[in-house]
Short mmCIF file of N, CA and C in Angstrom, two decimals:
data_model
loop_
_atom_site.label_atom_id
_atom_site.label_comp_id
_atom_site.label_asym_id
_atom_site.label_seq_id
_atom_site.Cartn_x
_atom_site.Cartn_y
_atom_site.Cartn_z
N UNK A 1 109.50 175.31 133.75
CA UNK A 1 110.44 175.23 134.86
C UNK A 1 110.25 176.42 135.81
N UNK A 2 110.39 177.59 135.32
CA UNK A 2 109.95 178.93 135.97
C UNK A 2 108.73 178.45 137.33
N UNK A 3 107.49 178.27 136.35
CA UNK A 3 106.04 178.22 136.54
C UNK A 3 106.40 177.34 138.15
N UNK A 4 107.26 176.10 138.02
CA UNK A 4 107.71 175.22 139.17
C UNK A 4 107.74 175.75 140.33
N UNK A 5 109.07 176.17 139.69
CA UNK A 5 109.93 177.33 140.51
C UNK A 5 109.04 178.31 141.42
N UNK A 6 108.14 178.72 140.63
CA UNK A 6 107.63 179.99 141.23
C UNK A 6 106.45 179.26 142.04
N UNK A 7 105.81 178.67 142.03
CA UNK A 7 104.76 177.70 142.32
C UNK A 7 105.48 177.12 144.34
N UNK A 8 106.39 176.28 143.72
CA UNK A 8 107.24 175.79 144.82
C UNK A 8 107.45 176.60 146.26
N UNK A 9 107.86 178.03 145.76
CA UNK A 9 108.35 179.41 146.15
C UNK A 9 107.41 180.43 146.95
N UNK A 10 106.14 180.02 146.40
CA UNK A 10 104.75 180.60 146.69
C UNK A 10 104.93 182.23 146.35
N UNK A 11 105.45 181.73 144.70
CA UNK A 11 105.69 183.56 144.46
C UNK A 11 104.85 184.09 143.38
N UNK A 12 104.13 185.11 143.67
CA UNK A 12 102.97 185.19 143.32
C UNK A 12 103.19 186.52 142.02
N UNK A 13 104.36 187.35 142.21
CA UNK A 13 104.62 188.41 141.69
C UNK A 13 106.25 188.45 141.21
N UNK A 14 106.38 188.93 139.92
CA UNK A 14 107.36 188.38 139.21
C UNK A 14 108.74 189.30 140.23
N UNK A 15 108.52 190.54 140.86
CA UNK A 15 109.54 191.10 141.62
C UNK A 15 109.88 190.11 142.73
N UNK A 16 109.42 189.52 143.01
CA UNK A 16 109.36 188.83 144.15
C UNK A 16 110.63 187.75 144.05
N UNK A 17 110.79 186.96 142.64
CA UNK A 17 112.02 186.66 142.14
C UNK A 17 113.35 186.97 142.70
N UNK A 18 113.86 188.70 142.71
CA UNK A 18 114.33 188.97 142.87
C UNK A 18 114.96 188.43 144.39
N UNK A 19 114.31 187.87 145.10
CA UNK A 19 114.63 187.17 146.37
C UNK A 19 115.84 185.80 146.10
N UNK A 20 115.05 185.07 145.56
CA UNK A 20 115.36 183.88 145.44
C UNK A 20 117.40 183.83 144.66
N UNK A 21 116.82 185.07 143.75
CA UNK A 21 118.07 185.57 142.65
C UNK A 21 119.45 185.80 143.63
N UNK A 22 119.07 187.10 144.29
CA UNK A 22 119.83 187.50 145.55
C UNK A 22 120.29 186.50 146.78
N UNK A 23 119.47 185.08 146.84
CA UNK A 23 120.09 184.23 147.58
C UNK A 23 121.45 183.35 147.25
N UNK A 24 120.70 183.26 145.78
CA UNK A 24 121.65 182.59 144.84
C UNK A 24 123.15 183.41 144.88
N UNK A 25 123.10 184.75 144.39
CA UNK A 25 124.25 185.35 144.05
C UNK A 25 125.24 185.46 145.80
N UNK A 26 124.47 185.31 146.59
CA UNK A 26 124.73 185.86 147.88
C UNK A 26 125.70 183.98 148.10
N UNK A 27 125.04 183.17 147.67
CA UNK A 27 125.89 181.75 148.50
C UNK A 27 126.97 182.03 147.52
N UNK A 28 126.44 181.91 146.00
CA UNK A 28 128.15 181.46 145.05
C UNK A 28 129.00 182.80 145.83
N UNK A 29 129.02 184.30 146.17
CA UNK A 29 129.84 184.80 146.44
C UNK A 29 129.97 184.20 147.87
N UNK A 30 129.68 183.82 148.19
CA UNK A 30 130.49 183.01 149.71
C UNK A 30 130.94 181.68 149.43
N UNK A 31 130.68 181.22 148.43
CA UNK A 31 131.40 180.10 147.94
C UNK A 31 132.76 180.23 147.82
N UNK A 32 132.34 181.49 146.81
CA UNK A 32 133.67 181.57 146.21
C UNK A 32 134.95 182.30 147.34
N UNK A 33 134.20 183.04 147.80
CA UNK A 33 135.06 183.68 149.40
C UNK A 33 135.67 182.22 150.04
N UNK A 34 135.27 181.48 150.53
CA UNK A 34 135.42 180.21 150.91
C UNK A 34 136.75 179.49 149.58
N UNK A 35 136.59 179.47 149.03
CA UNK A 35 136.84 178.57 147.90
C UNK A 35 138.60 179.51 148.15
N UNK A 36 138.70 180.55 147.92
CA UNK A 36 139.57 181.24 148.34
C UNK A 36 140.14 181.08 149.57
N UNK A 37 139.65 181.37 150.33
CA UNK A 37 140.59 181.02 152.37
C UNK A 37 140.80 179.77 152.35
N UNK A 38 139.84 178.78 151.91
CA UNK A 38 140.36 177.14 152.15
C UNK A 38 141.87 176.56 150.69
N UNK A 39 141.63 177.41 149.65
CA UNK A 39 142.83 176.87 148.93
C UNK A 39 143.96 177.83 149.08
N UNK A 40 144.93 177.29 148.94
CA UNK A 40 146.06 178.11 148.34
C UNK A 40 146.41 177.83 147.02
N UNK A 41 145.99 177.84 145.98
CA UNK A 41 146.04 177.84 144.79
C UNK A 41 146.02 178.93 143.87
N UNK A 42 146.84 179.33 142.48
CA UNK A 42 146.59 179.92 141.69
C UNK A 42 145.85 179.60 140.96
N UNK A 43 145.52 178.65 140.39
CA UNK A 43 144.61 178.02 139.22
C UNK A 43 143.65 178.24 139.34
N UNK A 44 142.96 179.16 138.33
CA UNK A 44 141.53 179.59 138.37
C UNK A 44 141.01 178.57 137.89
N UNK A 45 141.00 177.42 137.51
CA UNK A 45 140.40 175.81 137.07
C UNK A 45 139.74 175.35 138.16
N UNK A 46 141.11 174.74 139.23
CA UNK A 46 140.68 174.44 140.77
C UNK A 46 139.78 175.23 141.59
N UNK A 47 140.24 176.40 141.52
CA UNK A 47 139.04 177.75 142.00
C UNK A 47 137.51 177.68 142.41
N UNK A 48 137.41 177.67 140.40
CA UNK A 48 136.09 177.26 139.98
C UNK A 48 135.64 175.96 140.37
N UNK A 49 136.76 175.07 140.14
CA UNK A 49 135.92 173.63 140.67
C UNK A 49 135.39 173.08 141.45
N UNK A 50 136.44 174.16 143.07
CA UNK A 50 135.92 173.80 144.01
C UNK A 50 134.92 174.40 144.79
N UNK A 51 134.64 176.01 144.27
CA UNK A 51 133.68 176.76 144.83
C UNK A 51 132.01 176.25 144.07
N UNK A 52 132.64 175.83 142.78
CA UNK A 52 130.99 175.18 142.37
C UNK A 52 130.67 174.03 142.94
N UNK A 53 131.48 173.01 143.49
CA UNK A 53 131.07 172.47 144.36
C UNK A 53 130.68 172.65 145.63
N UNK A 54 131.41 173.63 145.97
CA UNK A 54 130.77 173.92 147.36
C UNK A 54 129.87 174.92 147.61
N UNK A 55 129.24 175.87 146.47
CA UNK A 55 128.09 176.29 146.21
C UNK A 55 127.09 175.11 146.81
N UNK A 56 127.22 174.22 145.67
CA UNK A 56 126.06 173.06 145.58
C UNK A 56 125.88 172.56 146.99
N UNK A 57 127.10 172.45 148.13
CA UNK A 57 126.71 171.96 149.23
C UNK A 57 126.61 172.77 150.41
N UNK A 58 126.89 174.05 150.18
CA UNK A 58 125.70 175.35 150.95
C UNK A 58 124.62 175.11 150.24
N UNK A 59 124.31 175.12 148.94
CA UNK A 59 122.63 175.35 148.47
C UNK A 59 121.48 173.93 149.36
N UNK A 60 122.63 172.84 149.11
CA UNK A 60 122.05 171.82 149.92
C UNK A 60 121.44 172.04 151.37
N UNK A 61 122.95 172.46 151.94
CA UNK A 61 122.11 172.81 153.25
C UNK A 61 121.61 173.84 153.49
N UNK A 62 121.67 174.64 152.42
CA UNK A 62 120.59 176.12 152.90
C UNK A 62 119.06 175.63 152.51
N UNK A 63 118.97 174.73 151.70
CA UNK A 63 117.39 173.80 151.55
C UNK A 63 117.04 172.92 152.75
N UNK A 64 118.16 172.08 153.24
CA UNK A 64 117.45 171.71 154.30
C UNK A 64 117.32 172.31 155.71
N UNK A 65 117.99 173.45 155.98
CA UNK A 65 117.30 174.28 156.98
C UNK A 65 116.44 174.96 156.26
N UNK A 66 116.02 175.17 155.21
CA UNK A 66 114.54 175.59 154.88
C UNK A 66 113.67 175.01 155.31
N UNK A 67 113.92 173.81 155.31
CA UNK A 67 112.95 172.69 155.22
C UNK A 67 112.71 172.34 156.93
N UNK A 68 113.91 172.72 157.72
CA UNK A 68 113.46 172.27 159.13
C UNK A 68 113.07 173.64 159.63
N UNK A 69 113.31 174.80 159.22
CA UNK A 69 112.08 176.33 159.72
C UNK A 69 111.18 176.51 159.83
N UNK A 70 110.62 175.73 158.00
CA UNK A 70 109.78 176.12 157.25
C UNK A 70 108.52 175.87 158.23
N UNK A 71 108.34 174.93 159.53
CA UNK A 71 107.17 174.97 160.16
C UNK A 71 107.05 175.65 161.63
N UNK A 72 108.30 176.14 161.73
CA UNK A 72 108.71 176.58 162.82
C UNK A 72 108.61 178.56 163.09
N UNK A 73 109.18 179.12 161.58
CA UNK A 73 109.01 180.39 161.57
C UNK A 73 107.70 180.66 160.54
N UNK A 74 106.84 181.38 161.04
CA UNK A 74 105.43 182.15 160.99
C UNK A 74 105.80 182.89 159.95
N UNK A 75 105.77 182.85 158.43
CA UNK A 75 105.88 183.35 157.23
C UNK A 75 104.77 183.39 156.59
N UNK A 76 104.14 183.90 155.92
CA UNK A 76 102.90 184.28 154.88
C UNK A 76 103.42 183.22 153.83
N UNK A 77 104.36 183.75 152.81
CA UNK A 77 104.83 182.68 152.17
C UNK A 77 106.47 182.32 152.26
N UNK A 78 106.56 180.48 151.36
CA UNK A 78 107.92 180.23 151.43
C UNK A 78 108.95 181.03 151.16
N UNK A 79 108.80 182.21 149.92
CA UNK A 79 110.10 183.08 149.68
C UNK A 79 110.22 183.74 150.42
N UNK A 80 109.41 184.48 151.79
CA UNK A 80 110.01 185.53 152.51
C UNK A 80 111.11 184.50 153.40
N UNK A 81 110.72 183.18 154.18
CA UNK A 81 112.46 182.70 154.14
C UNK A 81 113.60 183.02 153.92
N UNK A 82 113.59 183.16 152.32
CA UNK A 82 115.35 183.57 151.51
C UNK A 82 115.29 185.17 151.91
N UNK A 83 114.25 186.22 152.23
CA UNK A 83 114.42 187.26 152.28
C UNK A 83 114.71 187.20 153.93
N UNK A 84 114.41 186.31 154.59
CA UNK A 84 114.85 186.93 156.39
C UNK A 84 116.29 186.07 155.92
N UNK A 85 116.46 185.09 155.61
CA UNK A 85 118.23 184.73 155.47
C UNK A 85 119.14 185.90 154.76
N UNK A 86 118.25 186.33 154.01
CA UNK A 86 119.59 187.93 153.57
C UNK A 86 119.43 188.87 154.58
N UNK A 87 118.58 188.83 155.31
CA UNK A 87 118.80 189.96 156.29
C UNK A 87 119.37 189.36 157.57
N UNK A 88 119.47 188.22 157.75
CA UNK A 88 120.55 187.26 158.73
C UNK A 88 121.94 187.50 158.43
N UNK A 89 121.72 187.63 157.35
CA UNK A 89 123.38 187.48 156.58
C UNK A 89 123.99 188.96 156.58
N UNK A 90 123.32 189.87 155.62
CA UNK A 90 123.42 191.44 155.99
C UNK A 90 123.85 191.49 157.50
N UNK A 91 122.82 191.22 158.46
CA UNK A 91 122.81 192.08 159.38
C UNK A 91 124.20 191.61 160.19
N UNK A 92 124.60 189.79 159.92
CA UNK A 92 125.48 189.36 160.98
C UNK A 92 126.81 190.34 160.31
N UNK A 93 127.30 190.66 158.92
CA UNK A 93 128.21 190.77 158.47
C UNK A 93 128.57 192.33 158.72
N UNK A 94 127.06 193.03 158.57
CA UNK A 94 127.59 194.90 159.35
C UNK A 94 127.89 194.85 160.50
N UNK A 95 127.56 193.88 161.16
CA UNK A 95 127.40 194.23 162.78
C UNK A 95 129.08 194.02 163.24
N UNK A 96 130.07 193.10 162.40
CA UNK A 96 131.29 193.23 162.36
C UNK A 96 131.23 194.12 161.63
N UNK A 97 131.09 194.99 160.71
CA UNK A 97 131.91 195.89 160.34
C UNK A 97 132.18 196.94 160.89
N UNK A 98 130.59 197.07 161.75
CA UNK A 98 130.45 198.51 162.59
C UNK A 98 131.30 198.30 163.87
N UNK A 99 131.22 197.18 164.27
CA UNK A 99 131.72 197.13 165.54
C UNK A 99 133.13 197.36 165.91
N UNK A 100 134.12 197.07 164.96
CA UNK A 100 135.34 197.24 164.92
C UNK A 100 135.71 198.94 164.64
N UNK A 101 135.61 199.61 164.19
CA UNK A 101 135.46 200.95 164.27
C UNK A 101 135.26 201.62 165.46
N UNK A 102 134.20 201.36 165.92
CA UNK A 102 133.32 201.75 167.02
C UNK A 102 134.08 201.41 168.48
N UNK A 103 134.74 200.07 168.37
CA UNK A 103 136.05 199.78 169.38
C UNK A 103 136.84 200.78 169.33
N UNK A 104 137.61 201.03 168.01
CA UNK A 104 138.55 201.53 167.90
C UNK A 104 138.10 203.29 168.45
N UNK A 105 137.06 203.54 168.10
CA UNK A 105 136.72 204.81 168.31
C UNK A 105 137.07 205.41 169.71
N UNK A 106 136.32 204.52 170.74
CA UNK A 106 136.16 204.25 171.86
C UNK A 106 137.34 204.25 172.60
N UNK A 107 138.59 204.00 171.80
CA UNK A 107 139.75 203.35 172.50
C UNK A 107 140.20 201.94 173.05
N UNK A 108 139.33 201.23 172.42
CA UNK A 108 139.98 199.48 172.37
C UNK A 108 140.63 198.65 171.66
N UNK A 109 141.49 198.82 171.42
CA UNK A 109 142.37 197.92 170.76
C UNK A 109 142.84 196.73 171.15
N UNK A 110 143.33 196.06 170.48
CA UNK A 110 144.17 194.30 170.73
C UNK A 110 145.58 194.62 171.73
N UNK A 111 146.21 196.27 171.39
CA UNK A 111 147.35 196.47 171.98
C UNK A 111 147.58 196.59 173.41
N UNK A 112 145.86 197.63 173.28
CA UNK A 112 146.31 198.21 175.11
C UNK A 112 145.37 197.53 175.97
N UNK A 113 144.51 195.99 175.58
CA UNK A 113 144.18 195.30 176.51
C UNK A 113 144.19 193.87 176.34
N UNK A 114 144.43 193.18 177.58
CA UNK A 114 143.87 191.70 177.04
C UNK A 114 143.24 191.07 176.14
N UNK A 115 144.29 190.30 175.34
CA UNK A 115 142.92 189.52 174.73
C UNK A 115 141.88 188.76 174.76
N UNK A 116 141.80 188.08 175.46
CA UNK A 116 140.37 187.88 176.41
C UNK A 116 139.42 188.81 176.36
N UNK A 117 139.63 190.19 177.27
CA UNK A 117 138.72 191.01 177.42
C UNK A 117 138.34 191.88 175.93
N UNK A 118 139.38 192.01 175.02
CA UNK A 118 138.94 192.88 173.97
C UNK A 118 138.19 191.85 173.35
N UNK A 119 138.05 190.28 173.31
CA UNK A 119 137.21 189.88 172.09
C UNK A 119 135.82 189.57 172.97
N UNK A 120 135.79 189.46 174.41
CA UNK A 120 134.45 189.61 175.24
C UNK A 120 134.02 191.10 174.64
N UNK A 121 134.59 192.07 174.65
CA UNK A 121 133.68 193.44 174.56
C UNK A 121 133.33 193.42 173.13
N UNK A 122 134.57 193.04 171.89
CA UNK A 122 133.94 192.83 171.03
C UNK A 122 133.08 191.97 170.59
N UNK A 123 132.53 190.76 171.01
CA UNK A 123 131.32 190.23 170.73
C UNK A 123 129.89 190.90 171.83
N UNK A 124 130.23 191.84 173.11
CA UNK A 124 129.16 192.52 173.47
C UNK A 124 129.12 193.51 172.59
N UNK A 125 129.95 194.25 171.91
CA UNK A 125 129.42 195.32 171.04
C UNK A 125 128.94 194.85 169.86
N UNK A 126 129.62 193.69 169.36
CA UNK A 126 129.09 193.06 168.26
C UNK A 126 127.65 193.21 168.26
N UNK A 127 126.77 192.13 169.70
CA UNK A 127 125.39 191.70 169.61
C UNK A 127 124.65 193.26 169.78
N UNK A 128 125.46 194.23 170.36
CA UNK A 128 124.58 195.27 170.57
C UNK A 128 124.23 195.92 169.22
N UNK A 129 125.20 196.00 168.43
CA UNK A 129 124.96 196.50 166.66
C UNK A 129 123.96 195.44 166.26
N UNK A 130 124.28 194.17 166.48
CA UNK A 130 123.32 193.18 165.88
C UNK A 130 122.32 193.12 165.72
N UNK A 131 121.78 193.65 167.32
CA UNK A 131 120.22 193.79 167.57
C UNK A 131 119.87 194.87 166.63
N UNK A 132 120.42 196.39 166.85
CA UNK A 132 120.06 197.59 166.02
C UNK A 132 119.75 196.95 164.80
N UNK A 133 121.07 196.62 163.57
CA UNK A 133 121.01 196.28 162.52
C UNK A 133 119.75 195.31 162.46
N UNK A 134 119.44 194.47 163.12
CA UNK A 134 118.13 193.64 162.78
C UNK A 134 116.70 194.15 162.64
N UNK A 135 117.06 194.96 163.36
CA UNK A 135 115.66 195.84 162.93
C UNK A 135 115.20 196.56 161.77
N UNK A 136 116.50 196.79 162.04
CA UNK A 136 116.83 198.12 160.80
C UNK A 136 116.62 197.29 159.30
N UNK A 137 117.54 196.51 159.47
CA UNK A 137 117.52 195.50 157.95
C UNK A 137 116.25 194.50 157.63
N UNK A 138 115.69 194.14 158.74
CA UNK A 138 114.24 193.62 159.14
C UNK A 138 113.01 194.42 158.29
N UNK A 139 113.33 195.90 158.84
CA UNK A 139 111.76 196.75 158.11
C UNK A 139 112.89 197.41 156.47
N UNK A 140 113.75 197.44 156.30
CA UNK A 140 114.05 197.83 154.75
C UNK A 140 113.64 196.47 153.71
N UNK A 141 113.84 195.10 154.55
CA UNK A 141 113.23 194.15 153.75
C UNK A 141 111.88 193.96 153.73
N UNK A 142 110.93 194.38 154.79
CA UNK A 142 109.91 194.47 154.73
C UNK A 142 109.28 193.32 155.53
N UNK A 143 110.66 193.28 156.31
CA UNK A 143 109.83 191.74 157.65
C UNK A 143 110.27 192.22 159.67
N UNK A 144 109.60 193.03 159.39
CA UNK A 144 110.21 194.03 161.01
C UNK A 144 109.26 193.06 161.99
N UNK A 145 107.86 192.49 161.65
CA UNK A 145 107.32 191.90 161.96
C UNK A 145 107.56 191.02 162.95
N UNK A 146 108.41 190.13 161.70
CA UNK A 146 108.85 188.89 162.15
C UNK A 146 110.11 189.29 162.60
N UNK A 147 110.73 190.18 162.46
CA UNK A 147 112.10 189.69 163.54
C UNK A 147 112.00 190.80 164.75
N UNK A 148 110.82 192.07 165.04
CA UNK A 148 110.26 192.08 166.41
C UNK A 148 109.66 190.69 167.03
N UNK A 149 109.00 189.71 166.41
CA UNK A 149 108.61 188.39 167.45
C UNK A 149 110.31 187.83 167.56
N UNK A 150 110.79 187.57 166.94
CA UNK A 150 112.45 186.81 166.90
C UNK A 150 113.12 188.02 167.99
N UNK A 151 113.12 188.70 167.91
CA UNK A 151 113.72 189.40 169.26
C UNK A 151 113.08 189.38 170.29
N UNK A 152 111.90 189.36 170.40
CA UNK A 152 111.15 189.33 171.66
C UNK A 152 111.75 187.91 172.05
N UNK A 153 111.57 186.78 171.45
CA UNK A 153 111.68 185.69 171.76
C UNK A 153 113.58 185.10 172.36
N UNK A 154 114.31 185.93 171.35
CA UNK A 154 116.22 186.30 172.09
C UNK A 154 116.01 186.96 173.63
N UNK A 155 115.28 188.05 173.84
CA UNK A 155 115.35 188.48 174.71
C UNK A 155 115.11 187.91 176.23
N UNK A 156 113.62 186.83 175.66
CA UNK A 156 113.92 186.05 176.53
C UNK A 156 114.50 185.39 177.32
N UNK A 157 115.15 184.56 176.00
CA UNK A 157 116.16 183.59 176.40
C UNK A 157 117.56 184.09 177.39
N UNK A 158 117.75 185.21 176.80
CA UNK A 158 118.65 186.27 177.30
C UNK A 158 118.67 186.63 178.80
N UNK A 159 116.94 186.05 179.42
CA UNK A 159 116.80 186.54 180.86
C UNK A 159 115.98 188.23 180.46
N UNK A 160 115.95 188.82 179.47
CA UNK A 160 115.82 190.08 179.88
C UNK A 160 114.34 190.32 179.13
N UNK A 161 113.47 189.74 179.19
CA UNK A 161 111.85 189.72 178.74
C UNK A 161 111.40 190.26 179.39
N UNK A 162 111.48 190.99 180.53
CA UNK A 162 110.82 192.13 181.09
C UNK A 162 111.34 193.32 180.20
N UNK A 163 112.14 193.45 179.43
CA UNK A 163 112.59 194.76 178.66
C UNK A 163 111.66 195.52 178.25
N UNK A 164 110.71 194.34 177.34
CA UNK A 164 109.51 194.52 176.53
C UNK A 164 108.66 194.31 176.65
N UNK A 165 107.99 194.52 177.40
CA UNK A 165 107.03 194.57 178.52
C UNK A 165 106.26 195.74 178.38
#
């Protein structure tokens, strides 16, 4: 089963595992995060019942956007995939963490401005951490590579492809 597994995966080196492992642990804890905000229940029965199900239908669709990337993003092999989705995931989840601080630092709060305008600046400060963090979390995973072409290619779209130039 392993041999499959690893075959399937195009994983050539047993550390390399460690990817696939970390995807796994990374959905059930958002399952289970999920499984939590959508019930109001005490019953750790229901809990479990419903976050293992809905594990199974993130894992579903985290396979079939594998499957519609998989010819689209320029990977060496299939497991670096699960390794740019943890650094998708990392990077979207610091980039709120930093950013809210960094408001606050600044002097923006929900109190002393519109809300409108405070959640416009907070999603411009958001994407501005975003970009940083992508890099950053990009070369600690060991794919700076590929998400310098993935930014070149945002930037575009963005209008601002003369940046990098």
């Amino acid at each position: 089963m392993l041999k499959t597994f690893k075959s399937r995966w195009e994983i050539q080196k047993n550390w390399q595992l460690l990817f696939p492992l970390l995807g796994l642990v990374g959905l059930g804890y958002s399952a289970y995060k999920l499984t939590l905000a959508l019930t109001n229940s005490n019953s750790e029965i229901l809990i479990s019942v419903v976050a293992i199900c809905l594990f199974f239908i993130l894992l579903k669709l985290t396979l079939f956007i594998f499957k519609k990337l998989e010819n689209k993003w320029i990977l060496d092999y299939k497991w670096e995939m699960i390794r740019v989705f943890i650094v998708f995931a990392i990077t979207g989840s610091s980039s709120l963490v930093v950013g809210k601080p960094v408001m606050k630092l600044i002097g923006i709060t929900k109190e002393n401005l519109n809300p409108v305008i405070y959640w416009v600046l907070f999603i411009i400060i958001g994407l501005i951490f975003y970009q940083i963090l992508l890099f950053t979390f990009g070369w600690l995973f060991g794919q700076f590579k590929f998400f310098w072409e993935f930014e070149k290619k945002m930037l575009k779209r963005f209008g601002l492809g003369k940046l990098i130039k």
